[in-house]
XYZ file of C-alpha atoms in Angstrom:
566
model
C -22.382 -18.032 -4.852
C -22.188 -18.472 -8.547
C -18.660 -18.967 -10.249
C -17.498 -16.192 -12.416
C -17.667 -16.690 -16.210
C -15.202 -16.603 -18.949
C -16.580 -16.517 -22.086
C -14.651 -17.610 -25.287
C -16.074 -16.916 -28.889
C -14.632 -18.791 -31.954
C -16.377 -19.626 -35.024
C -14.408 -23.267 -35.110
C -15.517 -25.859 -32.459
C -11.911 -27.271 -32.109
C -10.790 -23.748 -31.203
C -13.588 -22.941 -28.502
C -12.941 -26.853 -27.024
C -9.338 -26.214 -26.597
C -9.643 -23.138 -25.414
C -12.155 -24.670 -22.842
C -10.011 -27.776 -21.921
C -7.348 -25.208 -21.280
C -8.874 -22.894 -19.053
C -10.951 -25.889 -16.560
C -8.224 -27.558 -16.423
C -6.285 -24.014 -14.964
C -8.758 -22.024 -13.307
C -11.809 -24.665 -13.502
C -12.003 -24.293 -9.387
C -12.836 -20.493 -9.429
C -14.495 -19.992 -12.909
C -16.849 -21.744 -15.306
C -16.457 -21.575 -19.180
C -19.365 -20.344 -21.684
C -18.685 -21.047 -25.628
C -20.181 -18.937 -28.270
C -19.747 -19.676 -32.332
C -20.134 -16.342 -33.332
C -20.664 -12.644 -32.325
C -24.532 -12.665 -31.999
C -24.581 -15.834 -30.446
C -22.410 -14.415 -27.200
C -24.121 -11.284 -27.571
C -27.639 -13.376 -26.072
C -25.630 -15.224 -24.061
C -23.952 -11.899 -22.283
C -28.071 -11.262 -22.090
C -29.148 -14.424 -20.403
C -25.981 -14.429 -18.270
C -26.549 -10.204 -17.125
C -30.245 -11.291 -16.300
C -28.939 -14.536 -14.291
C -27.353 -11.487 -11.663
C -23.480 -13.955 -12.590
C -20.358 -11.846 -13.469
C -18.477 -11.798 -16.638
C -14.823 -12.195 -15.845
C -13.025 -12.355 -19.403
C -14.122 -12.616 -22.598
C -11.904 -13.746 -25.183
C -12.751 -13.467 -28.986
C -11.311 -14.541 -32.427
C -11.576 -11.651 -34.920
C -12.619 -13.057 -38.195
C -16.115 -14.563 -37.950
C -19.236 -14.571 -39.901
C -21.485 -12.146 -39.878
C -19.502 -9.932 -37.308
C -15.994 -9.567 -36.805
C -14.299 -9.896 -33.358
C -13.919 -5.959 -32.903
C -17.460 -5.205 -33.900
C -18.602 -7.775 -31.035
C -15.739 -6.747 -28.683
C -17.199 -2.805 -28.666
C -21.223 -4.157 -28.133
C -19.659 -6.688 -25.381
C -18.020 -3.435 -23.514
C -20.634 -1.449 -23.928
C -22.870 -4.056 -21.566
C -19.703 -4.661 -19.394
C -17.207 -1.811 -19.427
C -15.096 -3.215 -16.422
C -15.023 -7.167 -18.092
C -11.472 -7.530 -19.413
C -11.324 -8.341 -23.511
C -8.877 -10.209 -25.532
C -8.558 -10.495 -28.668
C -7.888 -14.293 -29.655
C -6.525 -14.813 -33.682
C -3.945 -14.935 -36.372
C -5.622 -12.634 -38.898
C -6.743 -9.268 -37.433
C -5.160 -6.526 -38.831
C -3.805 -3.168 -36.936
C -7.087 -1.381 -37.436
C -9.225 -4.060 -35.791
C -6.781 -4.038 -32.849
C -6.862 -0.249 -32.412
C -10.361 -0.132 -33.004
C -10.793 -2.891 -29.865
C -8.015 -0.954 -28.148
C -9.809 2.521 -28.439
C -13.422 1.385 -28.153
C -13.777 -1.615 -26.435
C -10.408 -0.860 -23.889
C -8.707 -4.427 -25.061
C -6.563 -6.166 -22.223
C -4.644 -7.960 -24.816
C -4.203 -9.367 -28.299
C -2.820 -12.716 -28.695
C -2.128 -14.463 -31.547
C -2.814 -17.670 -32.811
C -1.684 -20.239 -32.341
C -0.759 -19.323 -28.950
C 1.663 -20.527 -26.568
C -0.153 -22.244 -23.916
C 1.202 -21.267 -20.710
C 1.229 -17.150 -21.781
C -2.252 -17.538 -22.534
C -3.503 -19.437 -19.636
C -1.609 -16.582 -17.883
C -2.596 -13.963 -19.663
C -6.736 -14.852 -19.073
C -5.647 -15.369 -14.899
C -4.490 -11.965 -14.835
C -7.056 -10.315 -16.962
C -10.028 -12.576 -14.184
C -7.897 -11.388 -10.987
C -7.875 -8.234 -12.291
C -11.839 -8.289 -12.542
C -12.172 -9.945 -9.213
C -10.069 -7.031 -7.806
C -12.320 -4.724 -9.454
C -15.664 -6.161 -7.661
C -14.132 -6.112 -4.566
C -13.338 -2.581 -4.812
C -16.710 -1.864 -5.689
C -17.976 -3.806 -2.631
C -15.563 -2.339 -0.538
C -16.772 1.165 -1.503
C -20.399 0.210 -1.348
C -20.094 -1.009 2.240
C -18.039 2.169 2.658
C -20.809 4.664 1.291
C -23.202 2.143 3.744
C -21.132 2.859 6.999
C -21.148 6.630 6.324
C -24.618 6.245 5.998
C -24.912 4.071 9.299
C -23.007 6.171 10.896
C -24.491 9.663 10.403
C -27.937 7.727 11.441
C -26.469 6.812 14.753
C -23.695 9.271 15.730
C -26.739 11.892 16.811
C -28.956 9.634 18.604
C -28.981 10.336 22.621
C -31.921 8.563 23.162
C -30.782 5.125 24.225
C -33.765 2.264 22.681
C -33.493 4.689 19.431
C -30.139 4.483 19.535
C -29.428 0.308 19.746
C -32.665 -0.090 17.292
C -31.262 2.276 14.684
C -27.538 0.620 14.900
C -29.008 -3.098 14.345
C -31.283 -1.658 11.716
C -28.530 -0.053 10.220
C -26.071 -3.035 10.919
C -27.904 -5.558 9.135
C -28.924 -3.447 6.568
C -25.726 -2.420 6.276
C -23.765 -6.156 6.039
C -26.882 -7.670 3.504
C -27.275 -10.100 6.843
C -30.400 -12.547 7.392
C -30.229 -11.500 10.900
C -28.406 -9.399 14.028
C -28.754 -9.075 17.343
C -26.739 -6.344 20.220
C -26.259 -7.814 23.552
C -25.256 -5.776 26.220
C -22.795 -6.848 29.075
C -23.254 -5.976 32.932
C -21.181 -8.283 35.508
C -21.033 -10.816 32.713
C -24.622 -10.765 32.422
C -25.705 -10.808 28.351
C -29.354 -8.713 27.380
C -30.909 -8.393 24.710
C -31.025 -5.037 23.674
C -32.357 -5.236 20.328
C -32.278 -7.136 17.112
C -33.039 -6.966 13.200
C -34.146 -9.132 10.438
C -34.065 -8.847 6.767
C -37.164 -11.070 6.204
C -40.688 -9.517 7.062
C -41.887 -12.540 8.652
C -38.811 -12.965 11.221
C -38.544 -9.263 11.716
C -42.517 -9.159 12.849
C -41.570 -12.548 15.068
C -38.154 -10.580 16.698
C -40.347 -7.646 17.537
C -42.856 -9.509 19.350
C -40.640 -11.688 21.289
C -38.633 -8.583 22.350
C -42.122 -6.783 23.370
C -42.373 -9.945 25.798
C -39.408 -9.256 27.380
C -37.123 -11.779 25.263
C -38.617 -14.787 26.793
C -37.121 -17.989 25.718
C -36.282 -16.014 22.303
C -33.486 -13.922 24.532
C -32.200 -17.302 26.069
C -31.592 -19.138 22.979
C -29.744 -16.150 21.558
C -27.948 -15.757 24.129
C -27.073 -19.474 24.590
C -25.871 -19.298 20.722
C -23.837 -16.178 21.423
C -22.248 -17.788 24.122
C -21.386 -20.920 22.342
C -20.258 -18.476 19.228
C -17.841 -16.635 21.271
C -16.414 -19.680 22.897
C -15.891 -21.821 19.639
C -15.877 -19.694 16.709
C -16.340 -22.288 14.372
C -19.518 -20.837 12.540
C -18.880 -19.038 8.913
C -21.773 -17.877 8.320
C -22.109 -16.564 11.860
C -20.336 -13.458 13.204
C -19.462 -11.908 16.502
C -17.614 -7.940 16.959
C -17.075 -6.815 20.298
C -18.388 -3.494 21.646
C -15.717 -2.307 23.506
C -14.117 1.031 24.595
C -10.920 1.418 26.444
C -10.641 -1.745 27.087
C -14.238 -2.041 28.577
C -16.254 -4.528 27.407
C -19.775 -3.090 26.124
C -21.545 -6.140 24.271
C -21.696 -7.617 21.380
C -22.874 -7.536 17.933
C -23.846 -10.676 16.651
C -25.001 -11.058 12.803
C -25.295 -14.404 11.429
C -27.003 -15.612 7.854
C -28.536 -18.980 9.605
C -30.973 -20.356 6.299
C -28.389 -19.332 3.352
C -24.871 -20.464 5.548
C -23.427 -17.248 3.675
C -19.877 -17.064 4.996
C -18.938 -13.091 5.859
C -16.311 -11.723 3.826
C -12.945 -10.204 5.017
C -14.545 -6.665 3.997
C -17.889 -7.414 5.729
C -16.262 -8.165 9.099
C -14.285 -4.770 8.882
C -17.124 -2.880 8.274
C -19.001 -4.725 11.600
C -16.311 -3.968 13.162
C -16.101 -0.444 12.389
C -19.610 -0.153 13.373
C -19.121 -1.753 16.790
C -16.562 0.928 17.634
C -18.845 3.798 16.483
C -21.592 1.868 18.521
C -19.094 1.966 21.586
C -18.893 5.491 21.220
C -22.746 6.413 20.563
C -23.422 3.989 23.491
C -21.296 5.497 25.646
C -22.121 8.726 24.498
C -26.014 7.898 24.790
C -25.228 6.247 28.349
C -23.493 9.526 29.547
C -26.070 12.511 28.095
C -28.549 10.261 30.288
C -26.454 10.120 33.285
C -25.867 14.087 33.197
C -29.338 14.996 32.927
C -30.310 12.204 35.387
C -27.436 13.793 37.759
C -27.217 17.590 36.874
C -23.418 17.289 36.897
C -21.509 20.388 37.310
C -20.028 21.842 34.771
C -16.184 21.093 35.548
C -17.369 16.743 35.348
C -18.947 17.826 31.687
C -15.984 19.910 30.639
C -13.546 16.601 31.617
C -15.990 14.575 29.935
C -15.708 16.977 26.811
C -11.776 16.629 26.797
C -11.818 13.557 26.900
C -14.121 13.121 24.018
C -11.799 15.531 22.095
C -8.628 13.331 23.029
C -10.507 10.608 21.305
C -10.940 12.083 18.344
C -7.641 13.211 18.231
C -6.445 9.906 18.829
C -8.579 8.446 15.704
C -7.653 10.980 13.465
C -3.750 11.163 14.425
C -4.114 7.340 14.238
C -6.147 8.243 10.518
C -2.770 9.926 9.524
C -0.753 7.005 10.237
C -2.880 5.570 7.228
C -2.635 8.379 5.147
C 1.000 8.451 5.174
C 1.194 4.650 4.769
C -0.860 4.752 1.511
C 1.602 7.846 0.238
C 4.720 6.659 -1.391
C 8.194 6.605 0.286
C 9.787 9.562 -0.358
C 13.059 7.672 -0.669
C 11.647 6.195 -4.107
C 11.855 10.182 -5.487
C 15.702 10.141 -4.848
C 16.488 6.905 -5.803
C 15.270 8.318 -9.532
C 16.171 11.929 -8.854
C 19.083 12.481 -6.457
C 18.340 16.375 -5.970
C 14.957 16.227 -5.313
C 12.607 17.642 -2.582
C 8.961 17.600 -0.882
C 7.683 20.280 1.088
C 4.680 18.923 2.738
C 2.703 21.056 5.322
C -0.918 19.728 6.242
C -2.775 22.438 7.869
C -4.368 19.679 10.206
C -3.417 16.422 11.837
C -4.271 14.824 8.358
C -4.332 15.991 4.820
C -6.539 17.184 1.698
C -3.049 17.544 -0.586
C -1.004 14.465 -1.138
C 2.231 13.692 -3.372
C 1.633 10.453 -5.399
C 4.483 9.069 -7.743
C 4.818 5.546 -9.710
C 7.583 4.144 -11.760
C 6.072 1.786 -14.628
C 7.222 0.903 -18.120
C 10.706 2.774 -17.383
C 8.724 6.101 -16.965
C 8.400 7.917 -13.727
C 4.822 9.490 -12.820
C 4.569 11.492 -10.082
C 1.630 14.072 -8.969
C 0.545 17.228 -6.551
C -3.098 16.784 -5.713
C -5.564 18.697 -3.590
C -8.360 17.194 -2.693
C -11.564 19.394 -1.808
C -11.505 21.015 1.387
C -8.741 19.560 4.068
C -8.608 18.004 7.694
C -10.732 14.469 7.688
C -13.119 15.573 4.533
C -9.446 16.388 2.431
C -7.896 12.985 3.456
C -11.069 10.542 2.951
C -10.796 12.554 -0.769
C -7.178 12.141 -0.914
C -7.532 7.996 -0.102
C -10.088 7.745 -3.382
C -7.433 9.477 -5.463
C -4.470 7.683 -4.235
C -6.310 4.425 -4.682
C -7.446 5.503 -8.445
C -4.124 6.764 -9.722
C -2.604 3.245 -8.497
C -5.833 1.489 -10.012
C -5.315 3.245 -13.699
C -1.684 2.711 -13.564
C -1.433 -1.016 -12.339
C -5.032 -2.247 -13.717
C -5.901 -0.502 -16.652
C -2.127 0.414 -17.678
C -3.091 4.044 -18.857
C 0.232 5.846 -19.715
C -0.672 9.153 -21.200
C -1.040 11.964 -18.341
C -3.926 13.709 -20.370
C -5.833 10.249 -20.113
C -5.182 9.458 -16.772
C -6.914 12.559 -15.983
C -10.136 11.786 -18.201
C -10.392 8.536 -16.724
C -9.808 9.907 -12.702
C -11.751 12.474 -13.573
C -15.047 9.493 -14.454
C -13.757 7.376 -11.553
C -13.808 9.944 -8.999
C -17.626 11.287 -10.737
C -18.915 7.911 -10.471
C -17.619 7.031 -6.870
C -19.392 9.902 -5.511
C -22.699 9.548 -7.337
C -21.943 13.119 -8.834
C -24.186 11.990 -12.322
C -27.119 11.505 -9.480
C -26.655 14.348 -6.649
C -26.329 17.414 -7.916
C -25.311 18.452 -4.654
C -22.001 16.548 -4.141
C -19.158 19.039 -5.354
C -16.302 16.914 -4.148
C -13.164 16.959 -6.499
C -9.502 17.398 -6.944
C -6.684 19.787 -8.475
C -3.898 17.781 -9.906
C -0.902 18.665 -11.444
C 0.455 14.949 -13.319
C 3.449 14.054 -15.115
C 5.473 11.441 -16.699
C 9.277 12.044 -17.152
C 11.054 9.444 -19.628
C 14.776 9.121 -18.729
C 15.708 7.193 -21.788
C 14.391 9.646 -24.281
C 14.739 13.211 -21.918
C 10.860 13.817 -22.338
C 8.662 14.964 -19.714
C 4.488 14.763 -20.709
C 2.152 16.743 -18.181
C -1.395 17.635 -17.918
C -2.994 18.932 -15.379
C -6.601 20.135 -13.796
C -6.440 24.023 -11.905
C -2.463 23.393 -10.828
C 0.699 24.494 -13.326
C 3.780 22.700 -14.253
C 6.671 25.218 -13.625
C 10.105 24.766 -15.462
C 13.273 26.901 -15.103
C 15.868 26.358 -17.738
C 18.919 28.395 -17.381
C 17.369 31.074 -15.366
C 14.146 31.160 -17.305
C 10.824 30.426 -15.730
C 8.384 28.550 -18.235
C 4.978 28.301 -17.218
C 2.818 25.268 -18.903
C -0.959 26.363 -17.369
C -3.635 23.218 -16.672
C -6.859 23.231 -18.319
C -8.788 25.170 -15.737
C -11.574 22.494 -14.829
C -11.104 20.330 -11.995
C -11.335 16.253 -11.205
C -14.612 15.875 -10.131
C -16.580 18.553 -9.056
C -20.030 17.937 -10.521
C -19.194 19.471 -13.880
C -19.866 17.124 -16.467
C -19.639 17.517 -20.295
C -17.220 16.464 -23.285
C -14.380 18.324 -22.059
C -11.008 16.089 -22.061
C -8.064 17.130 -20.454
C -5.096 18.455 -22.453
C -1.859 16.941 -22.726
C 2.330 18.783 -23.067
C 5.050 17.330 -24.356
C 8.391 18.633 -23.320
C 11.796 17.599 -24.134
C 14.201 18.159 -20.998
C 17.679 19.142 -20.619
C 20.472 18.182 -18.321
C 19.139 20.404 -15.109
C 16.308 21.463 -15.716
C 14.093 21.987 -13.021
C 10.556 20.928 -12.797
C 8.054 21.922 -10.049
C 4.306 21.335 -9.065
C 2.944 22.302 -6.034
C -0.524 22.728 -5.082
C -2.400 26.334 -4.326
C -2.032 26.464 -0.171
C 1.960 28.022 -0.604
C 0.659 31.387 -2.427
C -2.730 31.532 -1.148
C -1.370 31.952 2.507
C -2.374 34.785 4.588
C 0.694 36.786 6.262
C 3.708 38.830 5.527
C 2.157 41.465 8.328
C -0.274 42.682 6.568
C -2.457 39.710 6.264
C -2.074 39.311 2.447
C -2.077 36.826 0.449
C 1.587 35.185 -0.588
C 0.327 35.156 -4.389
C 2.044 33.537 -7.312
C 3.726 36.256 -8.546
C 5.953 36.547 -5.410
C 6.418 32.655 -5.888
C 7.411 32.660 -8.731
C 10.076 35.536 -7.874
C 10.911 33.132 -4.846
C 11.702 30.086 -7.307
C 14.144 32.846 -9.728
C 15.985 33.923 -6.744
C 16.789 30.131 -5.517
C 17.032 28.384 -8.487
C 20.781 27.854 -8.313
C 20.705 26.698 -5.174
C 20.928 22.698 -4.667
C 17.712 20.842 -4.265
C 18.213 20.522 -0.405
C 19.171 24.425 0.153
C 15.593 25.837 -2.410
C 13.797 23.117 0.238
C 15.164 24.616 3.731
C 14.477 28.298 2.146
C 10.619 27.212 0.662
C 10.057 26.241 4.172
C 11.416 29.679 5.911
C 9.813 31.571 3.433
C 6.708 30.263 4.103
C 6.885 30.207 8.005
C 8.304 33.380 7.714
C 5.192 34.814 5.509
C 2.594 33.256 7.949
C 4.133 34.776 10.799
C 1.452 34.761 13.443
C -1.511 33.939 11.370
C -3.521 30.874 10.637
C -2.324 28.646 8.518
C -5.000 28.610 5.503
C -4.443 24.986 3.789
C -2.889 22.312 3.269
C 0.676 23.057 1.285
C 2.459 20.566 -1.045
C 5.718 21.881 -3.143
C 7.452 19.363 -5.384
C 10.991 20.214 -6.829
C 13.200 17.984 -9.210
C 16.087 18.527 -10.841
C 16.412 16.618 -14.026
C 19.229 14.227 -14.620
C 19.558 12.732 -18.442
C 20.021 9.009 -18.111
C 21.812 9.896 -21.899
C 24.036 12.473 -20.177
C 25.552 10.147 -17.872
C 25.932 7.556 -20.139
């Protein structure tokens, strides 16, 4: 695998050897340096190095250069590699060529010369880990997007030979192996099932041999399977298990024998993933034969049933443990906020609403997002958005709540291929803030969900832009942004729409927001822990009987001025 670049551009050889010297002699084992003189000159190279299929981890530039400045390059360089960090690298650039970089060409940093050696050299690892974070995440969602895939091929399939030649189609296809192979185990006895192959001419020799009923083909494979699962000493050879409940099933084994390609960390948990869907379609396939081979009665099919049902509530009970572990601690809120409260009610075992808050740059952001939908289909949502807000934050360092939203609102589009299927109306409702302590200023924006405020018995409404995250609408709308300067106890509150579009109160009406808003006048007074314990009877009290509809998120804070106490 090729090295990652970093590209320097100076218009002084000293400069660009230095820099170079520098860098090898820091990062020289992970990345390789490419020197440009001038803007056009790295512009070809970016060209030659895009067609060479290598990544572009950093580019740093100097700003005053002939024939084109640093910020001039630094907006055609992003617009050929938006997610490539950019510095800016001189002594001379004035404000508006570092907020013209900043604005169009999303600048990591500007550093000036002559630098300090050890910031730099720091400031260029972060910027490359960064981008190497940012590829993985991209892998890790395309092999993500490729196990859905696998798995909707599969999950159906009751014929058995379909079945195990669809999942090693699907496997290998799946991983980018050379080659894979599912053994299945009876009395410690391996067979050869079935097996895949990325290259035409293998794939036609597989086929054949397994035609001839594996022949010396099946004994060799089996041999090296064997030896694999004994030694596991072979990188670019892989092994998953296909086991259910403790029951060994067979094996999976994938290996990438002419390139010596090790398998990634990511790679071997999607395998993996795919073995235990395989257990289950196996199993599954194994037991829809057996029933019509057997005409079991129906009390053996209605076990068989539960038991299929306790697995899935297993997997997704076990799927909230990870939802909850991604949310924040809600012990963070009240270390900031002392009177503070959440009011979280899933309507399933797992959620399409989740709280998200952050404290960066002495600012606290926090969040109320539903996701589309709720159950499993709300929570995979709810893991993309979780995972973005933290990416924005931490990565990109984006600080203004109205901006945040533009960019989630591209992230999520372009995660779910919304620009190419028309079809895909997945989204999010957010209601996002930022509250500054030091200078009692709270900035919100938000898409379909309201920021509430009561100040000394008042309820002040501040309405979202009516347009969701996601959602398949596309255009030049940007979200936009509220600033509002707190008081000592004010009360803030964002909540998502499952509280007032519950069904109940004995009539099997709708809780609406009028009648919330009455709710959140009459216990405003109340401490933080009381309006909590009487949001919750309220609404268990207003659903009664009924279903629940959705998921329900409430988020109250009572504002404390950091100047106040002081």
């Amino acid at each position: 695998m090729k090295k990652p670049i970093i590209l320097c551009v100076d218009d002084e050889k000293i400069i660009l050897d230095s820099l170079e010297e520098q860098i090898l002699n820091k990062l020289g084992n992970e990345f390789v340096c490419e020197l440009a003189e001038g803007g056009e000159e790295a512009l070809e190279i970016i060209q030659d190095i895009l067609s060479d299929k290598a990544e572009i981890a950093v580019i740093i530039s100097d700003q005053l250069m002939p024939g084109m400045y640093g910020d001039e390059f630094l907006i055609k360089a992003h617009a050929l590699l938006p997610n490539t960090p950019k510095i800016l690298l001189t002594g001379q650039a004035g404000i508006d060529a570092v907020k013209n970089a900043i604005n169009k060409a999303r600048l990591y940093r500007y550093v000036n010369k002559p630098w300090e050696e050890n910031d730099l050299m720091l400031t260029i690892e972060e910027a490359a880990r960064s981008f190497q974070r940012h590829l993985q995440m991209q892998e890790y969602n395309r092999l993500l997007r490729n196990l859905n895939k696998a798995t909707q091929e599969i999950s159906g399939e009751i014929d058995y030979q379909l079945l195990v030649n669809k999942l090693m189609t699907n496997v290998v296809l799946t991983i980018g192996a050379e080659t894979g192979y599912l053994f299945t185990s009876n009395n410690n006895k391996l067979k050869l099932e079935a097996a895949y192959a990325l290259a035409q001419k293998e794939l036609e020799f597989i086929t054949n041999e397994l035609k001839n009923n594996y022949s010396i083909f099946n004994q060799t494979a089996g041999q090296k399977l064997v030896k694999l699962i004994e030694e596991d000493s072979q990188e670019h050879c892989f092994v998953a298990p296909i086991s259910k409940k403790g029951k060994n099933l067979g094996y999976i084994l994938l290996e990438n024998k002419n390139s010596k390609t090790a398998f990634n960390s990511y790679q071997k948990e999607i395998i993996q993933m795919l073995a235990s869907q395989a257990a289950i379609s196996m199993d599954n396939s194994n037991l829809y034969n057996r029933i019509e081979e057997r005409n079991k009665q129906l009390e053996e099919t209605k076990k068989i049933i539960e038991e299929k049902n306790k697995d899935i509530l297993d997997s997704i009970r076990y799927a909230r443990r990870i939802q909850e572990a991604i949310m924040p601690d809600k012990e963070l809120l009240n270390i900031y906020f002392p009177e503070a409260f959440i009011f979280y009610q899933p309507k399933d075992i797992v959620s399409g609403d989740f709280y998200w808050f952050l404290e960066k740059y002495h600012k606290f952001f926090i969040a109320a997002v539903d996701c589309t939908g709720h159950g499993v289909p709300g929570a995979f949502m709810s893991v993309i958005g979780s995972n973005l807000l933290n990416q924005i934050l931490n990565e990109y360092s984006i600080l203004e709540p109205e901006a945040i939203l533009d960019h989630l609102n591209f992230r999520v589009q372009t995660a779910l291929k919304q620009d190419q299927n028309a079809e895909t109306k997945d989204g999010m409702d957010i209601a996002f803030c930022s509250i500054d302590q030091e200078n009692d200023l709270l900035q919100y924006a938000g898409a379909n969900r309201p920021l509430w405020l009561v100040r000394n018995g008042e309820l002040i409404k501040y309405e979202a832009d009516k347009i969701p995250i996601g959602g398949g609408q596309f255009g030049d709308h940007s979200y936009k942004g509220n600033t509002i300067s707190l008081q000592n106890g004010d009360l803030i509150y964002i909540f998502t729409d499952g509280f007032v579009d519950q069904f109940g109160g004995g009539q099997n009406k709708k809780y609406t927001s009028k009648r919330f808003a009455e709710l959140i006048l009459e216990i405003c007074n109340q401490p933080l822990k009381t309006q909590f314990e009487l949001i919750q009877k309220s609404f268990l009290d207003w659903k009664g009987k009924e279903e629940q509809t959705d998921d329900v998120l409430v988020i109250g804070i009572k504002y404390n001025s950091q100047s106040s106490n002081d």
